[in-house]
Each structure stands twice: as structure tokens, then as C-alpha cells.
């Protein structure tokens, strides 16, 4: 067996040879002429001259050997339904969806926005876009009209694929009214809307614009839509993520590099094999859903479970904290992927649930999206008795940056560390202000990646190369390096530890949110003069948002009933604009916010005070009284 150290070294020292080898893991229509073009840093083109297709590699390719094997297992504990689609079934459904999209006018390069719950049709739509060379843009179903509208505006989709609604904890959540409102708010109007009607909530159809999937599917039931052969660098999708400003960034990915990166990660990191079952508990609205619910497992020839529902609800809709383990047993899941938050929820359930089911098929559980705390890691590790593998990455990277490459050499994990740099990632720690490289163990710096970034990594920000370069590649003085905006340290064995974000991004139950977006929503309330939103540590969700609001009329602060009413109004506003995921846990009213003398909001100081930590050097602070108010308000939380 190759040692991981040698494998890694080759990827950094001879990237062309390394990635040319990995390219053999997918099928090509036309071979590439050049492995890596890094002539115009930081932009990188992988596999120039080649042609391939993500849908071909995820679906058609497997028809020869495994047409009758499960490909997509759609399970909903919300509706109590389970349906297995074989690769042949999936091939049929994807072609029907592709034909329907084409009939609605979608052509190669057009954007299709997908706003859907966790149902099979969402995967059909993604794969259908990939098949015909349309660019999909999936928006998390938990987002509300305001978030959705800004994404419609930016992506300018020709068609939107959606549904009547989702369901959570047995409660139907209408999507269609939110979509209609978002389309009304956006200056870009889609040509058509394709709707999967689940019969969950009533829908009003807009004549001439809205179409039902059930009808188009019937029209195109025998459709044969061949895969469009796409240039390696053709855009496969965009996915929006939060950053420092209120405007979400459309992370853009290519076709061939992404396919190779996922195929390689399935082999070297996840060690998932064709014919087995992969279960990721994420959502298709997030990057984990793109890479490890839809594309990764299917490219590897695995069945993938798409699960709609809470981790604590059984198929009979009664409480059941063992539902995921029931699915592992039933579908002989070999590799599972989840988030620390979900494990913390399960930790509150009866521990006997971990031994009730036959979990002998399971080889490893991967956890990502937020720091994995030691008690949670120990609890699940002792309960499942399989390796628990923390992995650190981002929407931008598309696949793990730091973890353990189990398929190459199963090195030991260390509690609290997501692991070591993955092949292709030249990860460094730099001093935030001087840009100096930090090499001594235990030194804290910004985690950066030196270019060329590996296949699968974002190409740019959709339609904004300048923002891509300025945001990600120019934040460290004097160096053109990609900043992750995470703090980290490395120990003497080369294991990294992630210490939180350097920017204003917070992580609530594994959901990445920008505090600026929440602030913008709250500022829209007529009585709000100023607001600061910070992320505060939370035992279950990792972090929660806390909002501190200065009112235009501070006399209201004396009236607790009025304050309670305002808090509720502000929360409702955030729900309506962004979605309940972004709703602050608390809104507290103050007369001033802590700022520097030049007027810059001291968010990190507010956060430190909220978490009961030392607020550090406060000499630049303008008004110490403002900080005292935050302290006082926290005591009443
Ligand atoms: O701060 C890091 C944190 O989540 C951010 C990326 O979130 P997102 O774009 O939603 O992508 C999630 C993909 C798994 C990172 O910048 N993060 C992610 N994984 C970890 C983590 N923090 C600590 N440990 C992790 N394993």
C-alpha cells in the first residue's frame, strides 16, 4: 500500500501526473490535452480540451453493469414513503425531466433554479440539468422569499423547478407561495415554473407560467435525451453561500474537474464501493448534498439514500430516535455522512437505540460542517464502534480539504482535529497581518490554500471574477493565496485544528449564515435604527444568532410588553426574508452598540462578552457603556 505521505507529496509536487491518473476514474467522451492550466492565477482550468458529462458518469455509465441495482433510495419519514429507483429507473426519470426542461425552453448554458424539498424529483432535476448542459442553481428549501429573490435575480434562471411544499415534524411547509413572492420581488422573471405536486399543500397555478411535473412527465414518458458532451471547463452549477457582505456569492463549479474530484474522493477518502449504499443526512440545498447525496455516490456506482425528515421521527410518523440506524440496517449502508449537530440531537435519545439495529455493514461515519466537539465524537464513536471521521471543507472547495484518506492509508484520528491536508490541497497557516508562514506547532494563523487549487474547487464567483479574486485571494497582505477565513493551528504531527471563522460568518446547526444578511433584514424594520448580529456558542446547534438592536425611539425600552412584541416582529421579519434557519435566538434592545472611535462595529468584542470570554484589548473602543449594556442584557437571557 502507498503511504499517504507519498500519495500527498506526488499530488503537490507532480500535480499533472497525479491528476492525470485520477482522471481515469471517470469516463470521457474526448480525452483532454492538458491536465492543469494555471497560466492565469488564481484561475485554473483542469483537463482542457476534454469532454465529458456529469450525468453520464453518475447514471448512464452504470447501465452496463448495474442497471437493475438501486441508485436512488428516496425515504421520507414525513410522508411515510420509501421508493427505490434503480439506475435504469433513474435513467428514465432523468430523461423525462430533461425532455420537460427542454420543452420549457432550457438550452445548454441556461440556468435552472431548483427550490425543492428532499424529494427524488430534486435529484432528477439536478441530473437532468447536467445531462443537457444547463447550469443548476439549487436554493436550500429552508430559505424564504427574500433570500430566494436575490438568488433568482443573480442567477437569472430560464426555468425554476419547485414543489407545492415540504414537511417538517409532520407539519406541511408551503413552498409555492414563497416562490411566487420571490418571483414578484425579483426583477428577473423565469420563463416557466415546473412544479412537483406532492399533495401536501394547495397551490395556485399561474396560467402560462406554471406547469405540473406529473403532466410533463406523462408527455415525455418515453423520452430519450442523450447526454450533451460538455467541455471540461463548462459550468455545471452554482451554489450560493454567505460571506462578509450581505450579498450571497454564487460559487461556480466546472464539469470534468468536479467529476474527477468526486470520483477520487469516493475512492481515497470515503472508501465507498460500487454496489454498496451511501447515506448522507444533509440536504440538496447545501454543498454536501450536491457532492455526497447526488453526484459522488452515484459516480461511484453506489446507491444513495435521500432522506426527508427529522433524525428523531419514524416511518410511522411517531417519535423514533433510531430511524437513521433502522435505515443503515435495512439498506446495508457502508458509508454514512452527517453533521455534529445531528449527533448532538441523537445524543439526547435512548443510547439503547445504537445497539438495537444490526449496523455491521457500516464501515465509517463522516462528520462535517462545524467543529466536532470531543464529547460528541466520543459518544458516537463508542456507540457505533466504527471510525468517526471528521472532515473540514467548504462550499467553495466542493470536497474535503482536511480529513483522513481512509482509502489510501487509514491513519488514526485525533479528537478535535479534522485531520491532515488532502491530496491536491497545499494548505498553509499564515499570519493574518504580515502574511508570514507559520510553521511551528501550535501557532495560530489563517488557514490558506496555495494555488493551483485542485479539481472540484470553485472556478470563480458567478459573473464576478473581480469579487472572486478580491474576496478570496487578496485578504493576506502581499500573497496571492486562497483564504478559507478560518483560524487554525497545526500540531507536531501535522494535524490541523480549526478555531472558528475570521469573518462574520456564523454556523448554526451546520448551516452557514452571514450575520450581515440577518442585520440587513432586521434593519428593514421601521423602528430599528441600528443592529449587530453575532454568533454565540450553543450546546446543541454549535452557534446561534443573537441580535442587539438600537431602536429609533429608545423610550420603548422601558415597556417590556412592547419590547416583547418588537422582538417577535423582528423574528417574523427574518423568517419572512431569510427563513427560520436565520432567525436570531434572541433580540435584545440597547441604546448604543460597541464601536471603535472610527465607528466600526466591534462584533468580535460583542461575541466575546456574550460567551463570557475576555473581550481583549478595548483601548480603541469609543463608548465602554455600550459594552456594559450587552453584558447586562446577556444576564437576562
Ligand atoms: O468554518 C468552517 C466550518 O464550516 C465552514 C464551511 O461551511 P460550508 O460552506 O457550509 O461548507 C460545509 C462543507 C462541509 C468552514 O469554513 N467547518 C466545516 N467543516 C468543519 C468546519 N469547522 C470545523 N470542523 C469541520 N470539520
Short mmCIF file of C-alpha atoms in Angstrom, two decimals, residues 196-484:
data_model
loop_
_atom_site.label_atom_id
_atom_site.label_comp_id
_atom_site.label_asym_id
_atom_site.label_seq_id
_atom_site.Cartn_x
_atom_site.Cartn_y
_atom_site.Cartn_z
CA UNK A 196 -43.87 18.62 -8.41
CA UNK A 197 -47.25 18.44 -6.68
CA UNK A 198 -46.98 16.24 -3.60
CA UNK A 199 -50.49 16.99 -2.46
CA UNK A 200 -49.13 18.46 0.77
CA UNK A 201 -50.44 22.00 0.46
CA UNK A 202 -52.84 23.62 -2.02
CA UNK A 203 -51.21 25.50 -4.91
CA UNK A 204 -52.47 28.22 -7.21
CA UNK A 205 -51.01 27.84 -10.68
CA UNK A 206 -50.14 30.89 -12.75
CA UNK A 207 -51.57 30.27 -16.22
CA UNK A 208 -48.97 30.14 -18.97
CA UNK A 209 -46.07 30.11 -16.50
CA UNK A 210 -46.62 27.18 -14.14
CA UNK A 211 -46.50 23.56 -15.31
CA UNK A 212 -47.04 20.33 -13.44
CA UNK A 213 -44.31 17.69 -13.48
CA UNK A 214 -46.96 14.96 -13.40
CA UNK A 215 -48.30 16.23 -16.74
CA UNK A 216 -44.99 16.89 -18.48
CA UNK A 217 -43.66 13.57 -17.24
CA UNK A 218 -46.54 11.79 -18.94
CA UNK A 219 -45.99 13.71 -22.17
CA UNK A 220 -42.30 12.75 -22.14
CA UNK A 221 -42.58 9.31 -20.60
CA UNK A 222 -40.65 7.63 -23.41
CA UNK A 223 -38.21 10.46 -23.98
CA UNK A 224 -34.68 9.67 -24.97
CA UNK A 225 -32.41 12.59 -24.33
CA UNK A 226 -28.74 11.81 -24.93
CA UNK A 227 -26.07 13.44 -22.76
CA UNK A 228 -24.63 16.66 -24.19
CA UNK A 229 -20.85 16.29 -24.32
CA UNK A 230 -19.50 19.28 -22.45
CA UNK A 231 -16.09 20.87 -22.38
CA UNK A 232 -14.22 20.07 -19.18
CA UNK A 233 -14.47 23.66 -18.01
CA UNK A 234 -18.18 24.08 -18.80
CA UNK A 235 -20.10 25.33 -15.74
CA UNK A 236 -22.00 22.53 -14.04
CA UNK A 237 -23.65 24.53 -11.29
CA UNK A 238 -23.64 27.49 -8.99
CA UNK A 239 -24.48 27.35 -5.29
CA UNK A 240 -24.92 30.41 -3.14
CA UNK A 241 -23.06 30.83 0.11
CA UNK A 242 -22.71 33.56 2.68
CA UNK A 243 -19.74 35.77 3.28
CA UNK A 244 -18.89 39.06 4.88
CA UNK A 245 -21.23 41.23 2.83
CA UNK A 246 -24.99 40.87 2.69
CA UNK A 247 -24.84 39.73 -0.94
CA UNK A 248 -24.51 35.95 -1.26
CA UNK A 249 -21.83 34.59 -3.56
CA UNK A 250 -22.62 32.23 -6.41
CA UNK A 251 -19.88 29.63 -6.06
CA UNK A 252 -19.33 28.30 -9.59
CA UNK A 253 -18.02 24.85 -10.47
CA UNK A 254 -16.78 23.16 -13.63
CA UNK A 255 -17.72 19.79 -15.10
CA UNK A 256 -14.72 17.49 -15.52
CA UNK A 257 -12.65 18.64 -12.56
CA UNK A 258 -15.66 18.18 -10.27
CA UNK A 259 -16.41 14.71 -11.64
CA UNK A 260 -12.79 13.60 -11.16
CA UNK A 261 -12.54 15.17 -7.70
CA UNK A 262 -15.69 13.40 -6.52
CA UNK A 263 -14.70 10.05 -8.03
CA UNK A 264 -11.28 10.36 -6.38
CA UNK A 265 -12.75 11.34 -3.00
CA UNK A 266 -15.19 8.42 -3.06
CA UNK A 267 -12.23 6.08 -3.51
CA UNK A 268 -9.47 7.63 -1.41
CA UNK A 269 -11.40 9.37 1.37
CA UNK A 270 -14.79 7.72 1.78
CA UNK A 271 -13.76 4.28 0.59
CA UNK A 272 -17.22 3.69 -0.88
CA UNK A 273 -17.54 0.92 -3.42
CA UNK A 274 -19.88 0.29 -6.36
CA UNK A 275 -22.95 -1.73 -5.40
CA UNK A 276 -22.92 -0.50 -1.79
CA UNK A 277 -25.14 2.13 -0.15
CA UNK A 278 -24.08 5.63 0.92
CA UNK A 279 -26.21 7.65 3.34
CA UNK A 280 -25.67 11.36 3.75
CA UNK A 281 -28.15 13.11 6.03
CA UNK A 282 -27.53 16.56 4.56
CA UNK A 283 -29.86 18.48 2.22
CA UNK A 284 -29.53 19.02 -1.52
CA UNK A 285 -29.60 22.77 -0.80
CA UNK A 286 -26.09 22.54 0.67
CA UNK A 287 -22.80 21.60 -0.91
CA UNK A 288 -22.70 18.30 0.99
CA UNK A 289 -25.95 17.38 -0.73
CA UNK A 290 -24.54 18.20 -4.17
CA UNK A 291 -21.33 16.28 -3.67
CA UNK A 292 -22.37 13.45 -1.37
CA UNK A 293 -26.09 12.87 -1.79
CA UNK A 294 -26.28 13.25 -5.55
CA UNK A 295 -23.10 13.20 -7.58
CA UNK A 296 -20.36 11.49 -5.53
CA UNK A 297 -22.11 8.23 -4.57
CA UNK A 298 -23.74 7.85 -8.00
CA UNK A 299 -20.46 8.45 -9.83
CA UNK A 300 -19.00 5.69 -7.65
CA UNK A 301 -21.85 3.34 -8.68
CA UNK A 302 -23.31 3.36 -5.17
CA UNK A 303 -26.94 3.66 -4.13
CA UNK A 304 -27.60 6.92 -2.32
CA UNK A 305 -30.25 7.47 0.34
CA UNK A 306 -32.15 10.73 0.11
CA UNK A 307 -33.88 11.23 3.46
CA UNK A 308 -36.62 13.76 4.18
CA UNK A 309 -37.43 14.12 7.85
CA UNK A 310 -36.09 14.64 11.33
CA UNK A 311 -33.50 12.26 12.78
CA UNK A 312 -36.00 11.50 15.52
CA UNK A 313 -39.09 10.53 13.57
CA UNK A 314 -40.04 7.03 12.47
CA UNK A 315 -41.65 5.93 9.21
CA UNK A 316 -44.94 5.64 11.10
CA UNK A 317 -44.51 9.36 11.93
CA UNK A 318 -44.14 8.51 15.61
CA UNK A 319 -41.03 9.62 17.54
CA UNK A 320 -38.11 7.30 16.80
CA UNK A 321 -34.54 8.37 17.53
CA UNK A 322 -33.32 5.22 15.79
CA UNK A 323 -34.68 5.96 12.30
CA UNK A 324 -31.25 6.52 10.75
CA UNK A 325 -29.90 3.29 12.23
CA UNK A 326 -33.00 1.49 11.02
CA UNK A 327 -32.14 2.71 7.50
CA UNK A 328 -28.49 1.67 7.89
CA UNK A 329 -29.65 -1.85 8.76
CA UNK A 330 -32.33 -2.02 6.09
CA UNK A 331 -30.21 -0.75 3.19
CA UNK A 332 -26.86 -2.14 4.44
CA UNK A 333 -25.28 1.29 4.44
CA UNK A 334 -21.49 1.07 4.33
CA UNK A 335 -20.59 4.76 4.49
CA UNK A 336 -22.53 7.42 6.33
CA UNK A 337 -22.11 11.20 6.33
CA UNK A 338 -23.69 13.60 8.81
CA UNK A 339 -23.03 16.70 10.91
CA UNK A 340 -22.03 17.08 14.58
CA UNK A 341 -25.30 18.93 15.26
CA UNK A 342 -27.33 15.89 14.24
CA UNK A 343 -25.26 13.66 16.50
CA UNK A 344 -25.82 16.06 19.39
CA UNK A 345 -29.56 15.72 18.79
CA UNK A 346 -29.29 11.92 18.79
CA UNK A 347 -27.22 12.02 21.96
CA UNK A 348 -30.38 13.08 23.79
CA UNK A 349 -32.11 9.87 22.68
CA UNK A 350 -32.04 6.49 24.40
CA UNK A 351 -28.49 5.08 23.92
CA UNK A 352 -30.01 1.60 23.50
CA UNK A 353 -31.09 2.75 20.02
CA UNK A 354 -27.49 2.41 18.89
CA UNK A 355 -27.41 -1.29 19.72
CA UNK A 356 -30.94 -2.15 18.69
CA UNK A 357 -30.13 -2.45 14.97
CA UNK A 358 -27.63 -4.52 13.01
CA UNK A 359 -25.08 -1.93 11.97
CA UNK A 360 -22.43 -4.43 10.88
CA UNK A 361 -22.44 -3.12 7.29
CA UNK A 362 -21.25 0.33 8.40
CA UNK A 363 -17.52 0.96 7.92
CA UNK A 364 -17.29 4.65 8.89
CA UNK A 365 -19.26 7.73 9.83
CA UNK A 366 -18.01 11.02 8.38
CA UNK A 367 -18.97 14.26 10.11
CA UNK A 368 -18.51 17.74 8.68
CA UNK A 369 -19.76 21.29 8.57
CA UNK A 370 -18.79 22.56 12.01
CA UNK A 371 -16.33 21.74 14.76
CA UNK A 372 -16.75 18.26 16.18
CA UNK A 373 -16.52 18.52 19.95
CA UNK A 374 -14.81 15.75 21.84
CA UNK A 375 -17.76 14.57 24.00
CA UNK A 376 -19.93 14.19 20.88
CA UNK A 377 -17.17 12.38 18.99
CA UNK A 378 -16.55 10.01 21.92
CA UNK A 379 -20.23 9.28 22.44
CA UNK A 380 -20.90 8.31 18.85
CA UNK A 381 -17.60 6.52 18.45
CA UNK A 382 -18.27 4.32 21.49
CA UNK A 383 -21.86 3.76 20.43
CA UNK A 384 -21.23 2.79 16.82
CA UNK A 385 -17.78 1.22 17.17
CA UNK A 386 -16.74 2.34 13.71
CA UNK A 387 -14.24 5.08 12.86
CA UNK A 388 -15.77 8.56 13.20
CA UNK A 389 -14.04 10.72 10.63
CA UNK A 390 -14.18 14.47 11.00
CA UNK A 391 -13.71 16.32 7.71
CA UNK A 392 -13.23 20.00 7.13
CA UNK A 393 -14.18 21.76 3.92
CA UNK A 394 -16.33 24.50 2.42
CA UNK A 395 -18.95 25.20 -0.22
CA UNK A 396 -16.07 26.69 -2.18
CA UNK A 397 -13.93 23.54 -2.17
CA UNK A 398 -16.67 21.01 -3.04
CA UNK A 399 -14.89 18.14 -1.24
CA UNK A 400 -12.79 17.66 1.91
CA UNK A 401 -9.73 19.86 2.46
CA UNK A 402 -8.67 18.28 5.76
CA UNK A 403 -9.53 14.76 6.86
CA UNK A 404 -8.13 11.21 6.86
CA UNK A 405 -7.81 9.45 3.49
CA UNK A 406 -9.17 6.14 4.68
CA UNK A 407 -8.97 4.58 1.22
CA UNK A 408 -5.25 5.31 0.94
CA UNK A 409 -3.95 4.76 4.46
CA UNK A 410 -6.27 4.69 7.47
CA UNK A 411 -4.24 6.92 9.75
CA UNK A 412 -5.51 7.45 13.28
CA UNK A 413 -7.88 10.34 14.01
CA UNK A 414 -7.29 12.77 16.84
CA UNK A 415 -10.25 14.10 18.78
CA UNK A 416 -10.84 17.75 18.00
CA UNK A 417 -8.89 17.65 14.73
CA UNK A 418 -10.44 17.15 11.30
CA UNK A 419 -7.10 15.69 10.22
CA UNK A 420 -4.41 16.41 7.67
CA UNK A 421 -4.42 18.12 4.25
CA UNK A 422 -5.97 16.10 1.48
CA UNK A 423 -4.09 15.40 -1.76
CA UNK A 424 -4.15 18.38 -4.10
CA UNK A 425 -4.52 20.92 -1.29
CA UNK A 426 -1.37 22.83 -0.43
CA UNK A 427 -2.62 24.04 2.96
CA UNK A 428 -0.64 26.60 4.94
CA UNK A 429 -1.10 28.71 8.04
CA UNK A 430 -0.29 32.38 7.60
CA UNK A 431 -0.02 35.29 9.99
CA UNK A 432 -3.13 37.41 9.45
CA UNK A 433 -1.35 40.77 9.32
CA UNK A 434 2.15 40.02 8.00
CA UNK A 435 1.35 37.10 5.68
CA UNK A 436 4.33 35.24 7.14
CA UNK A 437 4.08 31.45 7.02
CA UNK A 438 3.70 29.85 10.45
CA UNK A 439 5.42 26.52 10.70
CA UNK A 440 5.94 25.97 14.42
CA UNK A 441 3.43 23.61 16.06
CA UNK A 442 0.65 25.37 17.94
CA UNK A 443 0.95 28.75 16.21
CA UNK A 444 -2.42 30.22 15.34
CA UNK A 445 -2.91 31.55 11.82
CA UNK A 446 -5.33 31.84 8.93
CA UNK A 447 -5.82 28.58 7.03
CA UNK A 448 -4.99 29.25 3.39
CA UNK A 449 -4.56 27.19 0.23
CA UNK A 450 -1.86 27.88 -2.30
CA UNK A 451 -2.84 27.70 -5.95
CA UNK A 452 -3.43 25.91 -8.17
CA UNK A 453 -6.49 24.78 -6.27
CA UNK A 454 -7.34 21.13 -7.06
CA UNK A 455 -10.05 19.83 -9.39
CA UNK A 456 -13.56 20.31 -8.00
CA UNK A 457 -12.66 23.60 -6.32
CA UNK A 458 -14.75 26.66 -7.28
CA UNK A 459 -13.83 28.22 -10.63
CA UNK A 460 -14.94 31.71 -9.71
CA UNK A 461 -17.93 33.62 -8.34
CA UNK A 462 -20.75 33.51 -10.88
CA UNK A 463 -20.33 36.51 -13.17
CA UNK A 464 -17.93 38.24 -10.82
CA UNK A 465 -14.27 37.30 -11.34
CA UNK A 466 -13.16 40.51 -9.63
CA UNK A 467 -15.08 39.65 -6.46
CA UNK A 468 -13.63 36.14 -6.54
CA UNK A 469 -10.05 37.45 -6.68
CA UNK A 470 -10.56 40.30 -4.23
CA UNK A 471 -12.55 38.37 -1.65
CA UNK A 472 -10.69 35.10 -1.53
CA UNK A 473 -7.21 35.75 -2.91
CA UNK A 474 -6.24 39.22 -1.69
CA UNK A 475 -7.00 39.08 2.00
CA UNK A 476 -3.46 38.27 3.10
CA UNK A 477 -1.01 41.12 2.51
CA UNK A 478 1.48 40.53 -0.30
CA UNK A 479 0.41 36.97 -1.11
CA UNK A 480 -1.87 35.52 -3.75
CA UNK A 481 -3.34 32.68 -1.66
CA UNK A 482 -6.88 31.42 -1.16
CA UNK A 483 -8.16 32.28 2.31
CA UNK A 484 -10.60 29.90 3.95
#
